[in-house]
Coordinates of C-alpha atoms in Angstrom, one line a residue:
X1 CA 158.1 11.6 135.5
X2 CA 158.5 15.2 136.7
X3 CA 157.3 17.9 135.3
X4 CA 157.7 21.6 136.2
X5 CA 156.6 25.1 134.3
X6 CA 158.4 28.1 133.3
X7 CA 157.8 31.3 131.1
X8 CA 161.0 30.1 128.6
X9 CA 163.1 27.4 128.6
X10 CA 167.0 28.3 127.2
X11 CA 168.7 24.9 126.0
X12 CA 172.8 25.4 126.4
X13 CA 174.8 27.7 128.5
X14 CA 177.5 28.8 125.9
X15 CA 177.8 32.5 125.9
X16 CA 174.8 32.9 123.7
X17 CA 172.7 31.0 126.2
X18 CA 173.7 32.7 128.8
X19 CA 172.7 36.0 127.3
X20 CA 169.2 35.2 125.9
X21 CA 168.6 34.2 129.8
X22 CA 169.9 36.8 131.1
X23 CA 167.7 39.0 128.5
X24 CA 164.7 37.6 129.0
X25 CA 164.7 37.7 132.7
X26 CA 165.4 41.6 132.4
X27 CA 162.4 41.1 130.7
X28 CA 160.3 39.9 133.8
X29 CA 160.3 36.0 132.4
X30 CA 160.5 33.0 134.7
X31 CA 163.6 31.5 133.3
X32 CA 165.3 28.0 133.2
X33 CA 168.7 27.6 131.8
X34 CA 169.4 23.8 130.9
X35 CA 173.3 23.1 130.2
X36 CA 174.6 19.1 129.6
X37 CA 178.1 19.8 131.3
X38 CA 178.8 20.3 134.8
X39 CA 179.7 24.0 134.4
X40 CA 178.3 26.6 132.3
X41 CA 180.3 28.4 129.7
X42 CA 180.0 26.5 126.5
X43 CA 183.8 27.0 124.5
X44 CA 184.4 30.1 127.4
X45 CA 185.7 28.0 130.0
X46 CA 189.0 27.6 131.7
X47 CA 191.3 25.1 134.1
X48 CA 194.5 24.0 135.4
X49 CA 195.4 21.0 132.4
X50 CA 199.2 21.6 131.8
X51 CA 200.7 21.9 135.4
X52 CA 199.4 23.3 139.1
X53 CA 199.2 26.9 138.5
X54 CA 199.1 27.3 135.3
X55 CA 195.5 28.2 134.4
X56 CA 194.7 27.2 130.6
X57 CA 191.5 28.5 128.5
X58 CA 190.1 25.7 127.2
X59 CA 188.9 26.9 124.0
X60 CA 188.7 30.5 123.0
X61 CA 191.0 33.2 125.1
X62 CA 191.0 36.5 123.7
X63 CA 187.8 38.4 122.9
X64 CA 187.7 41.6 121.2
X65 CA 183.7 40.9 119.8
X66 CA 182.6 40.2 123.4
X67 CA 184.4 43.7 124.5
X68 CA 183.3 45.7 121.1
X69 CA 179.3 44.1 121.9
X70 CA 177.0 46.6 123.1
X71 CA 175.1 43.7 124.3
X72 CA 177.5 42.3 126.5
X73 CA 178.3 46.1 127.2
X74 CA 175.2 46.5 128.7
X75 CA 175.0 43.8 130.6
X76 CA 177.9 45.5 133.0
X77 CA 179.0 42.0 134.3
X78 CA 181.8 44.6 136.0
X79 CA 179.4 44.4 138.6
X80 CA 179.5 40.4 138.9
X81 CA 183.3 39.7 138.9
X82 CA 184.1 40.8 135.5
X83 CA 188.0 42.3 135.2
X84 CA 189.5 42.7 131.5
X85 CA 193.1 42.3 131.1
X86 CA 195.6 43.1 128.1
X87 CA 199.2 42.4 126.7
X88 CA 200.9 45.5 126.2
X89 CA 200.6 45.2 122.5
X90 CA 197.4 43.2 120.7
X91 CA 199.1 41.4 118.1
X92 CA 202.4 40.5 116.3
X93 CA 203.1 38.2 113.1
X94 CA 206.3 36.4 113.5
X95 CA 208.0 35.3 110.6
X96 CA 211.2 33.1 110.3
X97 CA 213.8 35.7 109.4
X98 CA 213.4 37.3 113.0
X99 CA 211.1 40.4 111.9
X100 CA 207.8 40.6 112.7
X101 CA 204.5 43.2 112.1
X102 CA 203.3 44.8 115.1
X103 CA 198.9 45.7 116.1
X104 CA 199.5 48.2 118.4
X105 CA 196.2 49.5 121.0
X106 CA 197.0 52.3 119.4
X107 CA 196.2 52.8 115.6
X108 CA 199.0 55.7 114.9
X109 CA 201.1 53.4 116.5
X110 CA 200.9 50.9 114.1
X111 CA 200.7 53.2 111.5
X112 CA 204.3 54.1 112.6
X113 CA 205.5 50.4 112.1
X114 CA 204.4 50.1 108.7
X115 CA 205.9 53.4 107.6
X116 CA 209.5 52.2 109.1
X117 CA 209.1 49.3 106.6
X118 CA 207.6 50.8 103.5
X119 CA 207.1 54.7 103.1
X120 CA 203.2 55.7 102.2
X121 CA 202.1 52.7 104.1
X122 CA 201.1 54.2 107.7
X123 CA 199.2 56.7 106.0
X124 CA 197.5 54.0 104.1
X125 CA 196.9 52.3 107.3
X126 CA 195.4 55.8 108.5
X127 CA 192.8 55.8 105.9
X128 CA 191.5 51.7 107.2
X129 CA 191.2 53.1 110.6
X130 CA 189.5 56.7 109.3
X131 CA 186.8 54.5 107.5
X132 CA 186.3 52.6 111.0
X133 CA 186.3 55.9 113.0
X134 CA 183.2 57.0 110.5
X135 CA 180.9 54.0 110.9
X136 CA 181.7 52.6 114.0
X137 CA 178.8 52.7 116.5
X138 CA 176.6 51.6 113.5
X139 CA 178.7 48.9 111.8
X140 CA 178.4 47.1 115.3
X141 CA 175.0 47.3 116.1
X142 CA 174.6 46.2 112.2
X143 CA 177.1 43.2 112.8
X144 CA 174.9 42.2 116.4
X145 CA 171.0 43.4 115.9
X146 CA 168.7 40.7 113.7
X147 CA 168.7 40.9 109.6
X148 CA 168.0 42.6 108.1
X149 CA 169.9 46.0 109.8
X150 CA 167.6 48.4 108.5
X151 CA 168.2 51.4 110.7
X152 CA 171.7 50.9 111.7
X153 CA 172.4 50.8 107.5
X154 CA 170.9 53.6 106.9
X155 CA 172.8 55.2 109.5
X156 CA 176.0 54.1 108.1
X157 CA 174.8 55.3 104.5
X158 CA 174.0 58.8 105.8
X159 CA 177.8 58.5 106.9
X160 CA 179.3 57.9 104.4
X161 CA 177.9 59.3 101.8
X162 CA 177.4 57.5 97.9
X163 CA 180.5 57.4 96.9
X164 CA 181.8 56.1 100.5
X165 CA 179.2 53.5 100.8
X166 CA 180.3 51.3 97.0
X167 CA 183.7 51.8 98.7
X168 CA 183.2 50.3 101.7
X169 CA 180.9 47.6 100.0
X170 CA 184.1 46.8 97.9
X171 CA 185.8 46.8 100.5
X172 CA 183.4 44.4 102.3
X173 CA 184.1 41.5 99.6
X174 CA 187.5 42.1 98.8
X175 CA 189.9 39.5 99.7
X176 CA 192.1 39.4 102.7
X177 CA 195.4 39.3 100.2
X178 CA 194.1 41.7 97.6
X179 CA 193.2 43.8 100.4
X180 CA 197.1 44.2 101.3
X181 CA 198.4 44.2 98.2
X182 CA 196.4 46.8 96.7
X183 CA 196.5 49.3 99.5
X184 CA 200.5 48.6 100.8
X185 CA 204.1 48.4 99.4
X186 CA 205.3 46.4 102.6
X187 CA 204.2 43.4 103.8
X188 CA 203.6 43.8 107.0
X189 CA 200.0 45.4 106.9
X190 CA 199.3 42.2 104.6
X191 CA 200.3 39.7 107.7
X192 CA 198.3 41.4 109.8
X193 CA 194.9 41.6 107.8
X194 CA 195.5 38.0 106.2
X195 CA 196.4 36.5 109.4
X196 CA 193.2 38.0 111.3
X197 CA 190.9 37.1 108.5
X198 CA 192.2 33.4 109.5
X199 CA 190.6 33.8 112.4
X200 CA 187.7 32.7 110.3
X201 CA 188.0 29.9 108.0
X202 CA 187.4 32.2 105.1
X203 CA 190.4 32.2 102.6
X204 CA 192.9 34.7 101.9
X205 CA 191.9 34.4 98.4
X206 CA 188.2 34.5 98.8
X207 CA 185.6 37.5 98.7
X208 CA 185.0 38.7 102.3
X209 CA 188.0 37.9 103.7
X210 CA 189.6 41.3 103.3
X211 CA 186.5 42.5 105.8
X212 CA 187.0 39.7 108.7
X213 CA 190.8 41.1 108.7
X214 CA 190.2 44.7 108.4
X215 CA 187.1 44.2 111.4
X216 CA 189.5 42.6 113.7
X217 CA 192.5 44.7 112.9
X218 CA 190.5 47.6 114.0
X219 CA 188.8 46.3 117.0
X220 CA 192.5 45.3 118.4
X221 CA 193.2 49.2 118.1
X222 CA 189.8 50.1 119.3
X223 CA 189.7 47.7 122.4
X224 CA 192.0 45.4 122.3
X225 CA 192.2 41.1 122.9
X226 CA 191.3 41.4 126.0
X227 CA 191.3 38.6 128.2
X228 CA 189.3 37.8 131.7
X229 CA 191.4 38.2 134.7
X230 CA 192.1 34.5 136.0
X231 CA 190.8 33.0 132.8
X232 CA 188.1 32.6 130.2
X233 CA 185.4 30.7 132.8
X234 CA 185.2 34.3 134.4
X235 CA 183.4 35.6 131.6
X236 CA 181.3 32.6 131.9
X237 CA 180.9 33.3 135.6
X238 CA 179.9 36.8 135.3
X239 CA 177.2 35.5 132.8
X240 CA 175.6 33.0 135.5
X241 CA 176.3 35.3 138.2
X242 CA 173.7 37.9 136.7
X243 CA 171.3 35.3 135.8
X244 CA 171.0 34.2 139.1
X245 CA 170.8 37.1 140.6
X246 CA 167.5 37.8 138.1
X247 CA 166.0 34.6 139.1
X248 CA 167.3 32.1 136.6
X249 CA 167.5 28.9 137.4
X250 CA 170.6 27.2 136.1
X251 CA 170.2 23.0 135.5
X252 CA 173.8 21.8 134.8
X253 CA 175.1 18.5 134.4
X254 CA 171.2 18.2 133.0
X255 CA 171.8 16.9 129.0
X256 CA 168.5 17.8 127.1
X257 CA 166.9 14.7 125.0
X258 CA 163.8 16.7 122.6
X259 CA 162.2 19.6 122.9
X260 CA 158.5 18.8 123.2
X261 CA 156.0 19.9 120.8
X262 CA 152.1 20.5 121.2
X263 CA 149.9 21.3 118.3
X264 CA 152.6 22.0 116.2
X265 CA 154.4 24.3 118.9
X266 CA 157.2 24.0 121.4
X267 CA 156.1 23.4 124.8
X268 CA 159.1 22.9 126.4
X269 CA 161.8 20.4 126.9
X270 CA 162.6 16.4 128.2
X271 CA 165.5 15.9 130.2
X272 CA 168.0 12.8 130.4
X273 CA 166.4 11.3 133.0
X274 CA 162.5 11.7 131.8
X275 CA 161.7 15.0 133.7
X276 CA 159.8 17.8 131.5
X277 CA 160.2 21.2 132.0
X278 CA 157.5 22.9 130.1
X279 CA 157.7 26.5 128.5
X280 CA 154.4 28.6 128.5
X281 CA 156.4 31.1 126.2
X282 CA 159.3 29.6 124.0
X283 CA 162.2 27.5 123.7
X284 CA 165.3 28.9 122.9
X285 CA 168.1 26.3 121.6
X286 CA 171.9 27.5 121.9
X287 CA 173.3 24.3 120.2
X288 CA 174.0 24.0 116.6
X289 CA 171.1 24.1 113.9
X290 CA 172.0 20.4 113.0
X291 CA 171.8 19.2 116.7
X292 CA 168.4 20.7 116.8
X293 CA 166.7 19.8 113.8
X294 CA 168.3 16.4 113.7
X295 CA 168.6 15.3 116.8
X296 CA 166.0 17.2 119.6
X297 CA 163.0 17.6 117.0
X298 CA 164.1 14.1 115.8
X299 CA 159.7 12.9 116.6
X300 CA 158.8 16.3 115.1
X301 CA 157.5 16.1 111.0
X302 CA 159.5 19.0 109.3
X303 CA 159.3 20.2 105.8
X304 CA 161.5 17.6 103.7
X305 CA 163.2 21.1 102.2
X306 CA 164.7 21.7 105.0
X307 CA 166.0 18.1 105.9
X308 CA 168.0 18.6 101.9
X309 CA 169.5 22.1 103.2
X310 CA 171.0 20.6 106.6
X311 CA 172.3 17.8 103.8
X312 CA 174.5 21.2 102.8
X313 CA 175.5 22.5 106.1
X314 CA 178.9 23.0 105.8
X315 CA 181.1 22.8 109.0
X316 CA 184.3 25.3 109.2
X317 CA 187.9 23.3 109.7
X318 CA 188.8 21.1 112.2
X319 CA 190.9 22.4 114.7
X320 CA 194.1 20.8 116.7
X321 CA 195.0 23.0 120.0
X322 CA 198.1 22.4 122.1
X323 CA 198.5 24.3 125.3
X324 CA 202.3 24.9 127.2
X325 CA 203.4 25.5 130.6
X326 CA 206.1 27.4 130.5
X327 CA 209.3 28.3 132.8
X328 CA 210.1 30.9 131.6
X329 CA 208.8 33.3 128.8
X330 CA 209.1 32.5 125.3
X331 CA 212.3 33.3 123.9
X332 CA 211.1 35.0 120.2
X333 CA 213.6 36.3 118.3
X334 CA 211.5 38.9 117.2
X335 CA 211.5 42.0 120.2
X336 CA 207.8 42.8 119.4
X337 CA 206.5 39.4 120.1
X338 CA 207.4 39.8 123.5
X339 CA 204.3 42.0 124.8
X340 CA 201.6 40.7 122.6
X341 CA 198.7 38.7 124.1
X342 CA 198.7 37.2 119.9
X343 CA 200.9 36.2 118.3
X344 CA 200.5 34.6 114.2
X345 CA 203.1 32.2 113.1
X346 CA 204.2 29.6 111.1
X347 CA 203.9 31.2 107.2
X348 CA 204.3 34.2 105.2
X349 CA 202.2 36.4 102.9
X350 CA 202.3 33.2 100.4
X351 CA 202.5 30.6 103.2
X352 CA 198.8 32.0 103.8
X353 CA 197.5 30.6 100.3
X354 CA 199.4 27.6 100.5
X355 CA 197.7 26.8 103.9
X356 CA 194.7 27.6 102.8
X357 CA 194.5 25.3 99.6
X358 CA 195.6 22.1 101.8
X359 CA 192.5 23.1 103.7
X360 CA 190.5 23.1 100.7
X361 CA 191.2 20.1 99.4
X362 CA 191.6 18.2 102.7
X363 CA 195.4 17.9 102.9
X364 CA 197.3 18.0 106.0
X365 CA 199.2 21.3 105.5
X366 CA 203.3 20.7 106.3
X367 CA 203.7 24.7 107.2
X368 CA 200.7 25.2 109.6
X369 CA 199.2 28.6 110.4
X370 CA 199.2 29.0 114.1
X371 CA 197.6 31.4 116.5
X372 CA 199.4 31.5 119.3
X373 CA 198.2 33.2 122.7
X374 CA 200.4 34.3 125.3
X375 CA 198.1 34.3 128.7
X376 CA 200.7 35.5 131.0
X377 CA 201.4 38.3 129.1
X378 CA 197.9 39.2 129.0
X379 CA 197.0 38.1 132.3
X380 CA 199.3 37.6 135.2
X381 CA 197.5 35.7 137.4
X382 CA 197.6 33.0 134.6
X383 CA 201.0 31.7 136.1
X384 CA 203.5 32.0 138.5
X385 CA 205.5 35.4 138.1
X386 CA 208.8 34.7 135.6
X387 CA 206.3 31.9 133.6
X388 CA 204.0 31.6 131.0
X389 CA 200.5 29.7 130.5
X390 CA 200.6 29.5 126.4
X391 CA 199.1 27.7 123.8
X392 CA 198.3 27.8 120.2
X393 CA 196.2 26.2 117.9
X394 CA 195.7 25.3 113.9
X395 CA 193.1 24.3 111.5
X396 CA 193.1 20.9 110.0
X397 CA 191.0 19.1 107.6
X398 CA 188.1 16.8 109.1
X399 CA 189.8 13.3 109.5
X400 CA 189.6 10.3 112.2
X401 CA 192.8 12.0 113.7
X402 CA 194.5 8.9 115.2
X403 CA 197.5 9.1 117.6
X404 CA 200.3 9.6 115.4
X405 CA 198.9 11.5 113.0
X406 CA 197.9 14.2 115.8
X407 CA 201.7 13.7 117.1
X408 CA 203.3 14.2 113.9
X409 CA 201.2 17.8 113.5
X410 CA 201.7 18.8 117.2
X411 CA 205.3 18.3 116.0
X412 CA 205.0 20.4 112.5
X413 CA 203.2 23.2 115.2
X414 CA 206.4 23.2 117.9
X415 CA 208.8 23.1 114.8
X416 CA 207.3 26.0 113.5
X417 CA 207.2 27.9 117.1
X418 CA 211.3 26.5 117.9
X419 CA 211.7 28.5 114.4
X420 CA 210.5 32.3 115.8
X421 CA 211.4 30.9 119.2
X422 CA 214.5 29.1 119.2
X423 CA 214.5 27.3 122.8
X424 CA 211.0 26.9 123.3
X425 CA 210.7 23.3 123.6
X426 CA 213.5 23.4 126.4
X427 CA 210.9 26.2 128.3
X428 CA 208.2 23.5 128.5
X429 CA 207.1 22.2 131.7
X430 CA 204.1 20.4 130.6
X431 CA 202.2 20.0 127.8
X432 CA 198.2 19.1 127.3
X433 CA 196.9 18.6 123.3
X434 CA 193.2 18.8 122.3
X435 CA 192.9 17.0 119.3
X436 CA 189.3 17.6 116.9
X437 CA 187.6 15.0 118.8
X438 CA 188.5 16.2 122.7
X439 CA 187.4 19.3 121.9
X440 CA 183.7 17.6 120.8
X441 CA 184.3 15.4 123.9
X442 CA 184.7 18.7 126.0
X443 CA 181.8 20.5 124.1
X444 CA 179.4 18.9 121.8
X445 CA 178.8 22.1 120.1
X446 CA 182.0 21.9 118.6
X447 CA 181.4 19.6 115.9
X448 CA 184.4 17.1 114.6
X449 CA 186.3 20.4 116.6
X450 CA 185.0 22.9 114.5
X451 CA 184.8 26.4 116.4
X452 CA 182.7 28.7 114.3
X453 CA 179.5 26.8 114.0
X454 CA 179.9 26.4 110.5
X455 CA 181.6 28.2 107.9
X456 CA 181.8 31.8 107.9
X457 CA 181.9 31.9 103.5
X458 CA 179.5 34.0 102.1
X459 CA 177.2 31.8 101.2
X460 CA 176.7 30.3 104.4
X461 CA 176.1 33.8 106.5
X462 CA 172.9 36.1 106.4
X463 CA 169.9 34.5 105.1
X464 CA 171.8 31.4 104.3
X465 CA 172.6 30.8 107.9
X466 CA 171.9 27.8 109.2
X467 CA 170.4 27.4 105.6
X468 CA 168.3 29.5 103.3
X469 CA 165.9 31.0 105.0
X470 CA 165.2 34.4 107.2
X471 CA 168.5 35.1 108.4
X472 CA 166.7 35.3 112.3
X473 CA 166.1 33.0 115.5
X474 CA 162.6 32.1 114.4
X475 CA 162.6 28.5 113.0
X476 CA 160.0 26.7 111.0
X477 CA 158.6 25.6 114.9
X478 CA 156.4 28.1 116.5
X479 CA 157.8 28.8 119.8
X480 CA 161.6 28.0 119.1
X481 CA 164.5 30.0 118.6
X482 CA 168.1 29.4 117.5
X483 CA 169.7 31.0 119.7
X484 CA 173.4 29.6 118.7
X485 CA 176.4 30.7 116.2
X486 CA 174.5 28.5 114.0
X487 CA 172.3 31.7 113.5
X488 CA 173.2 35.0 112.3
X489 CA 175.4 37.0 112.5
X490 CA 177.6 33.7 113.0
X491 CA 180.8 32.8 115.5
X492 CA 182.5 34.5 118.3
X493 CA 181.9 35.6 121.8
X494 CA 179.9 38.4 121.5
X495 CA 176.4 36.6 122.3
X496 CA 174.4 38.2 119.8
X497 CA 173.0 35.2 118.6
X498 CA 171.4 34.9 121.9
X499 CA 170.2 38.2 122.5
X500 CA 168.5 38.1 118.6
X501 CA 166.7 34.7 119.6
X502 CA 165.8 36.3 123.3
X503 CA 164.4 39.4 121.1
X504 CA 162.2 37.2 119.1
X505 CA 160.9 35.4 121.9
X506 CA 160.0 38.7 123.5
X507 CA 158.4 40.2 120.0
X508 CA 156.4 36.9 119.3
X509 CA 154.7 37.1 122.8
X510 CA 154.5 41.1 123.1
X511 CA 151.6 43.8 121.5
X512 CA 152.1 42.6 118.1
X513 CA 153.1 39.0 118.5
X514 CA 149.9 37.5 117.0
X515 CA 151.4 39.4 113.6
X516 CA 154.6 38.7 114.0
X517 CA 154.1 35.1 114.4
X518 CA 151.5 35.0 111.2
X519 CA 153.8 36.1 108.9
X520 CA 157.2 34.4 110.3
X521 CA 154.8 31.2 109.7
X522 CA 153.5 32.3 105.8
X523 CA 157.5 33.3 105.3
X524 CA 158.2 29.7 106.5
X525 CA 155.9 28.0 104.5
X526 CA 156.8 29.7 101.3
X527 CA 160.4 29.2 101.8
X528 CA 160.1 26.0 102.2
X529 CA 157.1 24.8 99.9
X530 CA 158.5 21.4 97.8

């Protein structure tokens, strides 16, 4: 058996991975980046899977958290391949009678689109993006830094004053729906708020909804859903690319069995094929909570409390993704889905609650919700000229998902495109579905094919992310780190999770470490005391 030494071991090259190696060899730290699959990327990868030329993200495409991050910000992966790209316009909503609401890059824009369908409502849309001009800078670094936010709150408080700071809470757990209709006479501010909270698995009916769409609206007019030029892997690339160049060496292809403990600490991790690679300094794990706890500290005793709150980890939907080459581009009937890079389909402002409750209760809904991305549009290297590389994907509930089930809903999602797109299906040249369990298959951090780590409710987020507890990286084991979307502040590409856990690593071995790791144990043990 092999064994070789470095200052930290990172388990998983997702994004988040990828950033807490690249922070910690800033940082001076001898670094080894472990990742099962053959390339590194995690769900930020990319191929050819419909037809030659047609390059296809795999999993997530568009990435307005990872451009709005001053973590990855910083990182200037510009200078290691990185090129942004964007549709002329961020987002539409199609709906069935040929209309459709318009995101613009720019807000007044928008604005202008919802006044030409209700008067009063672009000025209402002007006060949404007024409240996000205010608290910007410190809303972000609140959203990315470890909880609990102190300074960045207060900086936000100062902002807005008393009387701005109960609004904004309001506005923080008012739902997506109520949201629209209590601030708009039209409808089409209420598609595009409902239809970007969806982006989560959060209801349209349910508190904290109303802030996932009013986040992401904003961040489309701030900077867009960009894309990486010649697909989502580049992102991924960039990521390795500066590793490497800081020293880190990248395993692939390398699945990780345990992480090994000594005296009650992690001291590294054991490999498929028996090799050890110790850590003198920490082991940060960028899979999810339940894959760590249950499975790679399955020999390690851990406090039976903790073993009944996994029992409660709730998973977000399933998910069913279907991706298109295209001959041509898609015909909408709607003019202002042409140039968006997003495009929401498949219900209306009530469709959205009727969606939702199938979810709930673990029906198959007949009138899916898609998001659907032109890549072309945002990207044209994505396909030959006069083409398009599309696809779109839907929540489902958890289920075995056999093979005419999944055709029968990959039906239900082209019916509802041929509906805002009538000769779509005769535009296909070939056609490549990822049903809940390819999408494990292609990354085992995407659990029964859920994509956001585990619901992003309210009472799964904060402190109660993974499961009650601190809200930070630091688990009950001295020496290892969460470093996943299992961790706070939760899903998307924006690799704060990482950078949190590679913070952690760096405090718990720094001036005051010998503190910080006394009380993150005596919080621990009180938590969870039986």
């Amino acid at each position: 058996m092999s064994v070789s030494t470095a200052d930290a071991v990172v388990v998983g090259a997702g994004p988040n991975g990828l950033v807490a190696a690249n922070a910690l060899a800033d940082a001076g730290w001898d670094v080894v980046l472990v990742e099962a699959n053959d390339e590194v990327g995690g769900a930020v990868r990319s191929a050819e899977v419909t037809a030659p030329g047609y390059t296809t993200d795999l999993f997530s495409a568009f990435y307005p958290l990872a451009a709005a991050s001053p973590i990855i910000r910083d990182l200037h992966l510009e200078e290691h391949g990185l090129v942004w790209r964007g549709a002329p316009h961020v987002l539409a909503h199609a709906l069935d009678d040929g209309s459709a609401a318009l995101l613009c890059s720019d807000a007044e824009d928008t604005a202008a689109g919802l006044e030409a369908e209700a008067a009063g409502d672009g000025d209402a849309w002007m006060e949404l993006v007024e409240g996000w001009d205010r608290i910007r800078d410190p809303l972000l670094d609140a959203l990315f830094t470890p909880f609990p936010p102190v300074a960045s709150a207060m900086r936000m408080v100062r902002r807005m004053g008393a009387g701005g700071t109960l609004d904004f809470a309001r506005l923080a757990v008012t739902p997506a729906r109520r949201l629209g209709q209590e601030r708009f006479s039209g409808q089409g501010a209420g598609l595009l708020l409902t239809g970007n909270a969806l982006h989560s698995d959060v209801p349209p009916d349910a508190a904290g909804s109303g802030m996932f769409g009013w986040l992401l609206c904003m961040l489309g007019q701030d900077v867009g859903f960009p894309v990486p030029e010649g697909g989502a892997g580049e992102l991924a690339g960039a990521l390795r690319r500066r590793a490497q160049s800081r020293g880190v060496r990248v395993l692939t292809g390398t699945p990780v069995t345990s992480v090994v403990t000594s005296g009650g600490r992690a001291a590294g991790v054991r490999l498929a094929d028996g090799a050890v690679v110790r850590a003198r300094r920490g082991v940060l794990a960028d899979v999810p909570a339940t894959t760590l706890y249950r499975e790679l500290l399955a020999d390690h005793p851990l406090p039976a409390k903790l073993h009944r709150d996994l029992d409660r980890f709730q998973w977000d939907n399933a998910t069913v993704k279907v991706n298109w080459a295209l001959d041509r581009p898609v015909p909408w009937t709607a003019p202002r889905a042409r140039g968006a890079g997003t495009v929401h389909l498949g219900v209306d402002t009530d469709g959205f609650v009727d969606f939702a409750a199938d979810l709930s209760v673990g029906r198959v809904p007949r009138r899916p919700f898609l998001l659907f991305g032109q890549m072309t549009t945002s990207d044209p290297s994505r396909s030959p000229a006069g083409t398009e590389s599309a696809w779109a994907y839907t929540h489902v509930p958890h289920d075995e998902w056999g093979e005419q089930q999944l055709a029968d809903h990959v039906q239900r999602m082209e019916d509802a495109v041929e509906r805002v797109a009538p000769g779509f299906r005769a535009s296909q040249v070939a056609r490549h579905v990822q049903s809940p369990a390819d999408l494990q298959r292609e990354d085992a951090s995407l659990v029964g094919g859920a994509i956001n780590a585990g619901t992003s409710a309210l009472h799964q987020q904060l402190v109660f992310r993974p499961t009650p507890g601190l809200g930070r990286p630091e688990t009950p084991v001295p020496g290892l780190y969460l470093a996943s979307a299992s961790a706070h502040p939760g899903g998307g590409v924006h690799g704060a999770c990482g950078w949190n856990a590679a913070r952690a690593a760096l405090g718990a071995n720094g001036l005051t470490g010998g503190v910080r790791r006394a009380l993150t144990r005596t919080a621990w043990d009180r938590l969870l005391r039986t």
